[in-house]
Coordinates of C-alpha atoms in Angstrom, one line a residue:
M1 CA -28.2 -21.6 -28.8
L2 CA -24.7 -22.3 -27.4
S3 CA -24.6 -21.4 -23.7
V4 CA -21.1 -20.7 -22.3
A5 CA -19.9 -19.7 -18.9
V6 CA -16.6 -17.7 -18.6
V7 CA -15.2 -17.9 -15.1
G8 CA -13.3 -14.6 -14.4
S9 CA -14.1 -11.1 -15.6
G10 CA -10.5 -9.9 -16.0
P11 CA -8.9 -9.3 -19.5
S12 CA -8.6 -13.0 -20.3
G13 CA -12.2 -13.7 -19.4
V14 CA -13.6 -10.6 -21.2
Y15 CA -11.4 -11.3 -24.3
T16 CA -12.8 -14.8 -24.3
A17 CA -16.3 -13.5 -24.3
Q18 CA -15.4 -11.0 -27.0
A19 CA -14.0 -13.8 -29.2
L20 CA -17.2 -15.8 -28.8
L21 CA -19.2 -12.7 -29.9
Q22 CA -17.1 -11.9 -32.9
Q23 CA -17.0 -15.4 -34.4
S24 CA -19.5 -16.3 -37.1
L25 CA -19.5 -20.1 -37.0
V26 CA -22.0 -20.3 -34.2
P27 CA -24.1 -17.1 -34.5
D28 CA -26.5 -17.8 -31.6
V29 CA -24.3 -17.6 -28.5
R30 CA -25.1 -16.6 -24.9
V31 CA -22.2 -15.9 -22.5
H32 CA -22.3 -15.5 -18.7
V33 CA -19.2 -14.0 -17.3
L34 CA -18.9 -15.2 -13.7
D35 CA -16.7 -13.6 -11.0
R36 CA -16.2 -14.3 -7.3
L37 CA -16.1 -10.5 -6.7
P38 CA -19.2 -8.3 -7.2
T39 CA -17.1 -6.1 -9.4
P40 CA -15.8 -6.7 -13.0
Y41 CA -12.4 -6.2 -14.7
G42 CA -10.1 -8.3 -12.5
L43 CA -6.5 -7.1 -12.3
V44 CA -7.4 -4.0 -14.4
R45 CA -9.4 -2.8 -11.3
Y46 CA -7.4 -4.5 -8.6
G47 CA -3.8 -4.8 -10.1
V48 CA -3.1 -1.7 -12.2
A49 CA -1.5 1.1 -10.2
P50 CA -3.9 4.0 -9.5
D51 CA -1.6 6.5 -11.2
H52 CA -1.6 4.5 -14.4
E53 CA -4.7 6.1 -15.8
K54 CA -4.0 5.1 -19.4
I55 CA -3.9 1.4 -18.6
K56 CA -6.8 1.6 -16.2
S57 CA -8.8 3.1 -19.1
L58 CA -8.8 -0.3 -20.6
Q59 CA -11.9 -0.8 -18.5
N60 CA -13.8 1.1 -21.1
S61 CA -13.2 -1.5 -23.8
L62 CA -13.8 -4.3 -21.4
R63 CA -17.1 -2.6 -20.5
T64 CA -18.2 -2.5 -24.1
V65 CA -18.1 -6.3 -24.2
L66 CA -19.8 -6.8 -20.8
E67 CA -22.6 -4.5 -21.9
D68 CA -23.4 -6.5 -25.0
D69 CA -26.9 -7.9 -25.0
R70 CA -25.6 -11.5 -25.5
V71 CA -23.4 -11.2 -22.3
T72 CA -24.5 -11.3 -18.7
F73 CA -22.2 -10.3 -15.9
V74 CA -22.7 -12.6 -12.9
G75 CA -20.7 -11.3 -9.9
N76 CA -20.5 -12.6 -6.3
V77 CA -20.4 -16.2 -7.5
G78 CA -17.4 -18.2 -6.6
V79 CA -16.4 -21.4 -8.3
G80 CA -14.6 -24.2 -6.5
G81 CA -13.9 -24.3 -2.8
A82 CA -16.3 -24.8 0.2
E83 CA -18.5 -21.8 -0.6
G84 CA -18.4 -21.8 -4.4
V85 CA -20.1 -23.8 -7.1
S86 CA -18.1 -26.9 -8.0
P87 CA -16.9 -27.3 -11.6
A88 CA -19.1 -30.4 -11.9
R89 CA -22.2 -28.5 -10.9
L90 CA -21.4 -25.6 -13.1
A91 CA -20.9 -28.0 -16.1
D92 CA -24.6 -29.0 -15.6
L93 CA -25.8 -25.5 -16.3
Y94 CA -23.9 -24.6 -19.5
H95 CA -22.8 -26.3 -22.7
A96 CA -19.2 -25.2 -22.0
V97 CA -17.3 -23.5 -19.3
V98 CA -14.0 -21.5 -19.9
Y99 CA -11.9 -20.9 -16.8
C100 CA -10.0 -17.7 -16.8
V101 CA -9.1 -17.5 -13.1
G102 CA -5.6 -16.0 -13.4
A103 CA -2.7 -16.7 -11.1
S104 CA -3.6 -15.2 -7.7
A105 CA -0.8 -16.5 -5.5
D106 CA 2.6 -14.9 -5.1
R107 CA 5.9 -16.7 -5.1
T108 CA 7.8 -16.8 -1.9
L109 CA 11.4 -16.2 -1.1
A110 CA 11.8 -19.3 1.0
V111 CA 14.2 -17.6 3.4
P112 CA 14.2 -17.4 7.2
G113 CA 12.2 -14.6 8.7
E114 CA 9.9 -14.2 5.7
G115 CA 6.9 -14.6 7.9
L116 CA 7.8 -11.7 10.3
P117 CA 5.4 -8.8 10.7
G118 CA 6.3 -6.1 8.2
S119 CA 7.1 -8.7 5.5
Y120 CA 4.5 -8.9 2.8
S121 CA 4.0 -9.9 -0.8
A122 CA 3.8 -7.1 -3.3
T123 CA 0.5 -8.7 -4.4
R124 CA -1.0 -7.9 -1.0
F125 CA 0.4 -4.3 -1.0
V126 CA -1.1 -3.7 -4.5
S127 CA -4.4 -5.2 -3.4
W128 CA -4.4 -2.9 -0.4
Y129 CA -3.9 0.4 -2.3
S130 CA -6.3 -0.9 -5.0
A131 CA -9.1 -1.6 -2.4
H132 CA -9.4 -5.3 -3.0
P133 CA -12.1 -6.4 -0.5
D134 CA -10.1 -9.5 0.6
V135 CA -7.3 -7.4 2.1
G136 CA -8.6 -4.9 4.6
A137 CA -6.8 -2.0 6.2
D138 CA -3.2 -3.3 6.7
P139 CA -1.1 -0.5 8.1
F140 CA 1.7 -1.1 5.6
V141 CA 3.7 2.2 5.7
L142 CA 2.8 4.0 9.0
D143 CA 6.0 3.3 10.8
A144 CA 8.6 2.3 8.2
R145 CA 11.5 4.5 7.5
S146 CA 13.1 2.2 5.0
A147 CA 11.5 -0.2 2.6
V148 CA 13.0 -3.0 0.5
V149 CA 11.3 -4.2 -2.6
I150 CA 12.7 -7.6 -3.7
G151 CA 12.4 -8.0 -7.5
V152 CA 13.1 -6.0 -10.6
G153 CA 9.9 -6.3 -12.7
N154 CA 7.1 -3.8 -13.3
V155 CA 5.3 -4.8 -10.1
A156 CA 8.4 -4.0 -8.1
V157 CA 8.6 -0.6 -9.8
D158 CA 4.9 0.0 -9.3
V159 CA 5.0 -0.5 -5.5
A160 CA 8.2 1.4 -5.1
R161 CA 6.7 4.3 -7.0
I162 CA 3.6 4.3 -4.8
L163 CA 5.8 4.3 -1.7
A164 CA 7.8 7.2 -3.0
R165 CA 4.9 9.2 -4.5
G166 CA 3.4 11.9 -2.4
A167 CA -0.2 11.4 -1.1
D168 CA -1.3 14.7 -2.6
E169 CA -0.5 13.3 -6.1
L170 CA -2.6 10.2 -5.4
R171 CA -5.6 12.2 -4.1
A172 CA -6.9 12.6 -7.7
T173 CA -7.0 8.8 -8.1
D174 CA -9.4 6.2 -6.8
V175 CA -7.1 5.1 -3.9
P176 CA -9.3 4.2 -0.9
R177 CA -9.4 6.5 2.1
A178 CA -7.5 4.3 4.5
A179 CA -4.6 3.7 2.1
L180 CA -4.4 7.4 1.2
S181 CA -4.3 8.4 4.8
A182 CA -1.6 5.8 5.6
L183 CA 0.5 7.0 2.6
E184 CA 0.0 10.6 3.8
D185 CA 1.4 9.7 7.2
S186 CA 4.2 7.6 5.8
R187 CA 7.7 8.0 7.2
V188 CA 9.4 6.1 4.4
R189 CA 12.4 7.9 3.1
D190 CA 14.4 5.2 1.4
V191 CA 13.0 2.6 -1.0
H192 CA 15.4 -0.1 -2.2
I193 CA 14.6 -2.0 -5.3
V194 CA 16.8 -5.1 -5.3
G195 CA 17.5 -7.8 -7.8
R196 CA 19.7 -10.9 -7.5
R197 CA 20.9 -10.6 -11.1
G198 CA 22.1 -7.6 -13.2
P199 CA 20.3 -4.7 -14.9
S200 CA 20.3 -6.4 -18.3
Q201 CA 18.2 -9.3 -16.9
A202 CA 15.7 -6.9 -15.2
R203 CA 12.1 -7.4 -16.3
F204 CA 10.8 -3.8 -16.0
T205 CA 9.9 -1.8 -19.1
T206 CA 11.7 1.5 -19.9
K207 CA 8.5 3.5 -19.5
E208 CA 8.0 2.2 -15.9
L209 CA 11.6 2.8 -15.1
R210 CA 11.6 6.4 -16.4
E211 CA 8.5 7.1 -14.3
L212 CA 10.6 6.7 -11.2
G213 CA 12.8 9.6 -12.3
A214 CA 9.8 11.8 -12.9
L215 CA 8.5 11.6 -9.3
P216 CA 8.4 15.1 -7.6
G217 CA 10.3 15.1 -4.3
A218 CA 12.1 11.8 -5.0
R219 CA 15.5 11.0 -6.3
V220 CA 16.7 7.8 -7.9
V221 CA 20.1 6.5 -6.9
V222 CA 21.8 3.7 -8.7
D223 CA 24.7 1.7 -7.2
P224 CA 27.5 1.9 -9.9
T225 CA 29.1 -1.2 -8.5
G226 CA 26.1 -3.4 -9.5
L227 CA 26.0 -1.8 -12.9
A228 CA 29.7 -2.4 -13.6
L229 CA 29.4 -6.1 -12.8
D230 CA 27.0 -6.7 -15.7
P231 CA 28.9 -7.5 -18.9
A232 CA 26.1 -6.0 -21.0
Y233 CA 26.5 -2.6 -19.2
A234 CA 30.0 -2.3 -20.4
A235 CA 29.1 -3.4 -23.9
P236 CA 25.6 -2.0 -24.7
D237 CA 25.8 -3.0 -28.3
G238 CA 26.3 -6.6 -27.4
L239 CA 29.2 -8.8 -26.4
P240 CA 31.5 -10.1 -29.2
G241 CA 30.0 -13.2 -30.8
S242 CA 26.6 -12.7 -29.1
L243 CA 23.3 -11.4 -30.4
P244 CA 22.7 -7.6 -30.0
L245 CA 20.9 -6.6 -26.8
P246 CA 17.2 -6.2 -27.1
A247 CA 16.2 -2.5 -27.5
V248 CA 14.4 -2.4 -24.2
V249 CA 17.6 -3.5 -22.4
R250 CA 19.7 -0.9 -24.2
R251 CA 17.2 1.8 -23.2
N252 CA 17.1 0.6 -19.6
L253 CA 20.8 0.6 -19.3
E254 CA 21.0 4.1 -20.7
V255 CA 18.5 5.4 -18.1
L256 CA 20.4 3.6 -15.3
R257 CA 23.7 5.0 -16.6
G258 CA 22.4 8.5 -16.3
W259 CA 21.1 8.0 -12.8
S260 CA 24.4 6.4 -11.7
A261 CA 26.4 9.4 -13.1
A262 CA 24.3 11.8 -11.0
G263 CA 25.6 10.2 -7.8
E264 CA 24.3 10.3 -4.2
P265 CA 22.0 13.2 -3.3
A266 CA 23.3 15.8 -0.8
A267 CA 22.8 15.1 2.9
A268 CA 20.6 18.1 3.1
D269 CA 18.2 16.7 0.5
A270 CA 15.0 15.9 2.5
G271 CA 13.2 14.1 -0.2
R272 CA 12.6 10.4 -0.7
R273 CA 15.3 8.2 -2.3
I274 CA 14.7 5.2 -4.6
R275 CA 17.8 3.0 -4.6
L276 CA 18.2 0.5 -7.4
R277 CA 20.5 -2.3 -6.4
F278 CA 21.6 -5.4 -8.4
F279 CA 23.5 -8.6 -7.8
L280 CA 22.1 -9.1 -4.3
R281 CA 20.3 -12.3 -3.3
P282 CA 18.1 -12.3 -0.2
V283 CA 19.1 -15.0 2.3
K284 CA 17.4 -13.9 5.5
L285 CA 15.0 -11.3 6.9
L286 CA 16.4 -9.8 10.1
E287 CA 14.3 -9.3 13.2
R288 CA 14.1 -6.7 16.0
D289 CA 11.4 -6.6 18.7
G290 CA 9.4 -9.2 16.9
R291 CA 9.2 -7.4 13.5
V292 CA 11.3 -7.3 10.4
A293 CA 14.3 -4.9 10.7
G294 CA 16.2 -5.6 7.6
V295 CA 17.3 -8.0 4.9
R296 CA 20.6 -9.9 4.7
F297 CA 21.7 -10.2 1.1
A298 CA 24.4 -12.4 -0.4
R299 CA 26.4 -10.6 -3.0
T300 CA 26.3 -12.3 -6.4
A301 CA 28.3 -12.0 -9.6
P302 CA 27.7 -13.2 -13.2
D303 CA 28.7 -16.8 -13.9
S304 CA 29.8 -18.3 -17.2
G305 CA 26.4 -19.7 -17.9
G306 CA 24.4 -16.5 -17.9
G307 CA 23.3 -16.9 -14.3
V308 CA 24.8 -15.7 -11.0
R309 CA 27.0 -17.2 -8.3
D310 CA 27.5 -16.2 -4.7
T311 CA 30.7 -14.3 -4.0
G312 CA 30.9 -15.2 -0.3
A313 CA 30.2 -11.6 0.8
Y314 CA 27.1 -10.4 2.5
E315 CA 25.3 -7.1 3.1
D316 CA 22.6 -6.1 5.5
V317 CA 20.0 -3.5 4.4
E318 CA 17.9 -1.8 7.1
A319 CA 14.1 -2.1 6.4
Q320 CA 11.0 -2.0 8.5
L321 CA 8.9 -2.9 5.4
V322 CA 9.8 -5.7 3.0
L323 CA 7.8 -6.4 -0.1
R324 CA 8.6 -9.4 -2.3
A325 CA 7.7 -9.0 -6.0
V326 CA 9.2 -12.2 -7.4
G327 CA 6.3 -13.5 -9.5
Y328 CA 2.9 -15.1 -9.4
R329 CA 1.6 -18.7 -9.3
G330 CA -1.6 -20.3 -10.3
V331 CA -3.8 -21.7 -7.6
E332 CA -5.5 -25.0 -7.8
L333 CA -9.3 -24.8 -8.4
P334 CA -10.9 -27.7 -6.5
G335 CA -12.6 -29.9 -9.1
L336 CA -10.2 -29.1 -11.9
P337 CA -6.9 -30.9 -12.7
F338 CA -3.8 -29.0 -11.8
D339 CA -0.1 -29.1 -12.5
P340 CA 1.6 -28.0 -9.3
V341 CA 5.0 -27.6 -10.9
R342 CA 3.8 -25.2 -13.6
G343 CA 0.9 -23.7 -11.6
T344 CA -1.5 -24.3 -14.5
V345 CA -4.4 -26.5 -15.6
P346 CA -3.2 -29.1 -18.1
H347 CA -4.7 -28.4 -21.5
A348 CA -4.4 -28.9 -25.2
A349 CA -5.0 -25.7 -27.2
G350 CA -7.2 -24.6 -24.3
R351 CA -9.1 -27.9 -23.8
V352 CA -8.8 -29.1 -20.2
L353 CA -7.1 -32.5 -20.0
R354 CA -8.2 -35.0 -17.4
D355 CA -5.8 -37.9 -17.3
G356 CA -4.4 -36.7 -20.6
T357 CA -7.8 -36.7 -22.4
P358 CA -9.8 -33.6 -23.3
A359 CA -12.7 -33.1 -20.9
P360 CA -15.9 -32.3 -22.9
G361 CA -17.1 -28.8 -22.3
E362 CA -14.1 -27.6 -20.1
Y363 CA -11.6 -25.0 -21.3
V364 CA -9.0 -22.6 -20.0
A365 CA -7.6 -19.2 -21.0
G366 CA -5.2 -16.7 -19.6
W367 CA -2.6 -17.2 -16.9
I368 CA -4.2 -20.4 -15.5
K369 CA -3.7 -21.8 -19.0
R370 CA -0.2 -20.6 -19.9
G371 CA 1.3 -19.3 -16.6
P372 CA 1.9 -15.7 -15.5
T373 CA 3.6 -14.5 -18.7
G374 CA 3.0 -11.7 -21.2
V375 CA 1.2 -8.4 -21.0
I376 CA -2.5 -7.6 -20.8
G377 CA -2.7 -7.8 -24.6
S378 CA -1.3 -11.3 -24.6
N379 CA -4.6 -12.6 -23.3
R380 CA -6.3 -11.7 -26.5
S381 CA -4.5 -14.2 -28.7
C382 CA -4.6 -16.8 -25.9
A383 CA -8.4 -16.4 -25.7
K384 CA -8.8 -16.7 -29.4
E385 CA -6.9 -20.0 -29.4
T386 CA -9.2 -21.4 -26.7
V387 CA -12.4 -20.1 -28.4
A388 CA -11.2 -21.7 -31.7
S389 CA -11.0 -25.1 -29.9
L390 CA -14.4 -24.5 -28.3
L391 CA -16.0 -23.7 -31.7
E392 CA -14.5 -26.9 -33.2
D393 CA -16.3 -28.8 -30.5
A394 CA -19.6 -26.8 -30.9
A395 CA -21.7 -29.5 -32.5
A396 CA -20.9 -32.0 -29.7
L397 CA -21.3 -29.3 -27.0
R398 CA -24.8 -28.3 -28.1
S399 CA -25.9 -31.9 -27.8
R400 CA -25.2 -31.7 -24.1
A401 CA -27.9 -30.6 -21.7
A402 CA -27.9 -27.0 -20.5
V403 CA -30.5 -25.1 -18.4
D404 CA -32.5 -22.2 -19.7
D405 CA -31.9 -19.9 -16.7
P406 CA -28.7 -20.6 -14.9
L407 CA -29.1 -17.6 -12.6
A408 CA -32.3 -18.9 -11.3
V409 CA -30.6 -22.2 -10.4
L410 CA -27.7 -20.4 -8.7
R411 CA -30.2 -18.5 -6.6
E412 CA -31.9 -21.8 -5.7
W413 CA -28.5 -23.0 -4.5
G414 CA -28.4 -20.1 -2.1
L415 CA -26.1 -17.8 -4.0
R416 CA -26.9 -14.1 -4.5
P417 CA -25.5 -13.1 -7.9
V418 CA -24.7 -9.4 -8.6
E419 CA -25.7 -8.6 -12.1
W420 CA -24.6 -5.6 -14.2
S421 CA -27.2 -3.3 -12.6
G422 CA -25.6 -4.1 -9.2
W423 CA -22.2 -3.2 -10.6
L424 CA -23.6 0.1 -11.9
S425 CA -25.0 0.8 -8.3
I426 CA -21.4 0.2 -7.0
E427 CA -20.1 2.7 -9.5
R428 CA -22.6 5.3 -8.4
A429 CA -21.8 4.7 -4.7
E430 CA -18.1 5.1 -5.4
A431 CA -18.7 8.3 -7.3
E432 CA -20.9 9.6 -4.4
L433 CA -18.2 8.6 -1.9
G434 CA -15.6 10.6 -3.9
R435 CA -17.8 13.7 -4.1
S436 CA -18.3 13.6 -0.3
L437 CA -14.5 13.7 0.0
G438 CA -13.9 16.3 -2.6
R439 CA -12.3 13.7 -4.9
G440 CA -13.2 11.8 -8.0
P441 CA -14.6 8.2 -7.6
V442 CA -13.1 6.5 -4.6
K443 CA -13.2 2.7 -4.3
I444 CA -15.2 0.9 -1.7
P445 CA -12.6 -1.4 0.0
D446 CA -14.8 -4.0 1.8
W447 CA -17.2 -6.8 1.0
T448 CA -20.0 -5.3 3.2
G449 CA -19.9 -1.9 1.5
L450 CA -19.7 -3.4 -2.0
L451 CA -22.6 -5.7 -1.5
A452 CA -24.7 -3.1 0.2
A453 CA -24.1 -0.7 -2.7
A454 CA -24.9 -3.5 -5.2
R455 CA -28.3 -4.1 -3.6
D456 CA -29.1 -0.4 -3.5
R457 CA -30.4 0.0 -7.0
D458 CA -32.6 3.0 -6.2
R459 CA -29.8 5.5 -5.8

């Protein structure tokens, strides 16, 4: 038998497990999927917006893998750090370990005032409305009238949409009670989505963009000045001598053109406004009474090299809530080598490299392998490459020592793993919580509640 631990139960981890199950070179495989949280699915549970039901339904296919008899879910087991199992100790339990720990840190703006109360990462905001147990009940939107979201990718669009969407529309989702209550009391009326470059460089998809225009009670406003600065906006079929614009860029520009033509809503319009702004680079977060009060932007313009340059002009935008959505970074896992520049673990086709040499039995897949790029489906091919390397090494790996019952050893070390039956208990508890509130399943947002539900298997 080949005994493999996969660290991380998000898409990259589950796709790794699936690739191990589907291969035929080593038919006798046992896979333990470990996660620091007592819940599976990673960013599909804690990163996909609650109103994106189609994407969240991916949990069903991930569930099929985790319910396979050859797979064991092992939640509530951290790896690395003071309270977790070190990679060295984990390596003693299995023939091979594949690390699929993602990229959990957000990139910063590195501007004055970024640490003011009211300034957060979009990652934290997403975790809040997704009931991640590490976050708690931050009062993100209770007092803000105007919010600025810095970044023009899908995460920025997601958080802007949640801010602009009515709480009644989210009541049918699994948003936790505290977040739903805060969104219900929200005073936010203006949501600014701001990018330092032009619309043709924006990273959002057309589907995400169009969803903004379909929000009841909200109006999208696009600054025509920012559009006109983008050379691609004036030449949607491509500039002379250049390659044609990608189809997604052409579609995005068409959507933005329509919104720009609609102009500013009437003063009597009491709904929320989503303002898309381009060619503005944040240089400072402004302060009033010890909290964030706005963002100072430098106006930029296209340069000759495809980037942007500062024009020397500035603009202040009022905001009591600022969310930065400028990308993710991998976090070093103590005990594994780490490239701080790339934010990844050095590897060769998924084999972890220590001092440039493949480390026997250690592998990576997902964002910690390649960086925070691609969509959820990109993790499938990434996992297959890593598993192919692992299978090439299988003969040597099986000659290594591995214990018969790793979970028993983990318990001897003082850990309290949550297995699949514990996760099913959490699901039942969330369904019961939702019924008591007249809703569908509602997520439990705290460690105490999750672990209590996991231990209560007699429900």
